[in-house]
Amino acid sequence: MSESRGNGKLIRIEVLRYRPEQDEEPFLQGYEVPFTDDMSVLQGLQYIKDWLDGTLSFRWSCRMAICGSCGMMIDGEPRLACKTFLRDFPAGSVRVEALAHFPIERDLVIRMDDFLAKLESIKPWIIPKEERSLAQGEYLQTPAQLDVYEQFSSCINCLLCYAACPQYGLNPDFVGPGIMALLHRYNADSRDGAAPERMEVAGSEAGVFNCTAVGYCSEVCPKHVDPANAVNQNKTRAAGDYFLRLVTPKGGAR
């Protein structure tokens, strides 16, 4: 990118900075950035890093809303920086901060340890109901069976839904909307047989009943996944499992 890019247009990008080795607490730093109408917020940050301040840290990869790496708070809303354009801020300034509800590693980079541990706990892969040999062929399902879970499979782990979730902000032990969407994706798959294991997570103290049904998680999802719907469906299932255990003889169905 050339320093002359921008055709005379300038925008002030205020970035929440935090370098733990030298800053006692996060602070805002402003940069004047030349821009064109096709530039995203991510490109604005890249301009800052390339031409104004090489110490700025942020995550990014695909630049096409596929990898989920560039999630951040943009003017107070959880958004992907690659999918948000500088032209959409006519007041001439925009504030960029690390995703809410997560510890800051450095500048706009958050720590994802908590999310990754929760992701591992739900076994986010298909565990077949019964093993099939290669000679027996692939695991088949009908288009109707695919429709049951397909929209939940679009999650890209961008964590915008966590930054939007007030309950996760209050209680970080809550498994949260993204994990519930992924849990539902596998539990609803006709080829999978591990739903009882995953429902132990959904029905736990940290599970679905922490959700207060705000629904903002579904509004901010850049891939139009509906984690609020996944939470609601699994509230019903977890409640059913609980009452079934009350009437099932010990050692019977889980």
mmCIF file with all atom_site columns, C-alpha atoms in Angstrom, residues 1 17 43 61 63 71 73 77 80 92 95 98 100 106 117 124-125 129 151 157-158 160 194 201 211 215 219 236 249:
data_model
loop_
_atom_site.group_PDB
_atom_site.id
_atom_site.type_symbol
_atom_site.label_atom_id
_atom_site.label_alt_id
_atom_site.label_comp_id
_atom_site.label_asym_id
_atom_site.label_entity_id
_atom_site.label_seq_id
_atom_site.pdbx_PDB_ins_code
_atom_site.Cartn_x
_atom_site.Cartn_y
_atom_site.Cartn_z
_atom_site.occupancy
_atom_site.B_iso_or_equiv
_atom_site.pdbx_formal_charge
_atom_site.auth_seq_id
_atom_site.auth_comp_id
_atom_site.auth_asym_id
_atom_site.auth_atom_id
_atom_site.pdbx_PDB_model_num
ATOM 1  C CA . MET A 1 1   ? 0.000   0.000   0.000  1.00 0.00 ? 1   MET A CA 1
ATOM 2  C CA . ARG A 1 17  ? -3.343  -0.078  23.110 1.00 0.00 ? 17  ARG A CA 1
ATOM 3  C CA . GLN A 1 43  ? -6.815  -2.433  6.028  1.00 0.00 ? 43  GLN A CA 1
ATOM 4  C CA . SER A 1 61  ? -5.512  -14.000 8.163  1.00 0.00 ? 61  SER A CA 1
ATOM 5  C CA . ARG A 1 63  ? -9.424  -10.994 4.872  1.00 0.00 ? 63  ARG A CA 1
ATOM 6  C CA . GLY A 1 71  ? -12.960 -10.079 15.532 1.00 0.00 ? 71  GLY A CA 1
ATOM 7  C CA . MET A 1 73  ? -14.967 -4.139  19.085 1.00 0.00 ? 73  MET A CA 1
ATOM 8  C CA . GLU A 1 77  ? -19.953 -3.415  18.523 1.00 0.00 ? 77  GLU A CA 1
ATOM 9  C CA . LEU A 1 80  ? -15.038 -8.553  11.921 1.00 0.00 ? 80  LEU A CA 1
ATOM 10 C CA . GLY A 1 92  ? -14.504 10.833  10.423 1.00 0.00 ? 92  GLY A CA 1
ATOM 11 C CA . ARG A 1 95  ? -12.728 3.441   17.790 1.00 0.00 ? 95  ARG A CA 1
ATOM 12 C CA . ALA A 1 98  ? -10.052 -5.773  21.768 1.00 0.00 ? 98  ALA A CA 1
ATOM 13 C CA . ALA A 1 100 ? -15.065 -7.477  25.165 1.00 0.00 ? 100 ALA A CA 1
ATOM 14 C CA . ARG A 1 106 ? -1.519  -7.315  23.683 1.00 0.00 ? 106 ARG A CA 1
ATOM 15 C CA . ALA A 1 117 ? -10.703 -25.472 26.700 1.00 0.00 ? 117 ALA A CA 1
ATOM 16 C CA . PRO A 1 124 ? -16.336 -30.986 18.226 1.00 0.00 ? 124 PRO A CA 1
ATOM 17 C CA . TRP A 1 125 ? -16.141 -33.774 15.740 1.00 0.00 ? 125 TRP A CA 1
ATOM 18 C CA . LYS A 1 129 ? -23.003 -44.247 16.265 1.00 0.00 ? 129 LYS A CA 1
ATOM 19 C CA . GLN A 1 151 ? -26.644 -23.543 9.586  1.00 0.00 ? 151 GLN A CA 1
ATOM 20 C CA . ASN A 1 157 ? -15.050 -19.391 16.033 1.00 0.00 ? 157 ASN A CA 1
ATOM 21 C CA . CYS A 1 158 ? -14.709 -15.605 15.695 1.00 0.00 ? 158 CYS A CA 1
ATOM 22 C CA . LEU A 1 160 ? -18.171 -12.117 18.405 1.00 0.00 ? 160 LEU A CA 1
ATOM 23 C CA . ALA A 1 194 ? -22.065 -38.794 21.289 1.00 0.00 ? 194 ALA A CA 1
ATOM 24 C CA . VAL A 1 201 ? -21.783 -30.050 29.385 1.00 0.00 ? 201 VAL A CA 1
ATOM 25 C CA . CYS A 1 211 ? -28.415 -17.952 29.297 1.00 0.00 ? 211 CYS A CA 1
ATOM 26 C CA . GLY A 1 215 ? -30.369 -12.899 21.738 1.00 0.00 ? 215 GLY A CA 1
ATOM 27 C CA . GLU A 1 219 ? -27.548 -10.587 15.838 1.00 0.00 ? 219 GLU A CA 1
ATOM 28 C CA . THR A 1 236 ? -35.457 -28.121 26.330 1.00 0.00 ? 236 THR A CA 1
ATOM 29 C CA . PRO A 1 249 ? -34.192 -46.903 37.270 1.00 0.00 ? 249 PRO A CA 1
#
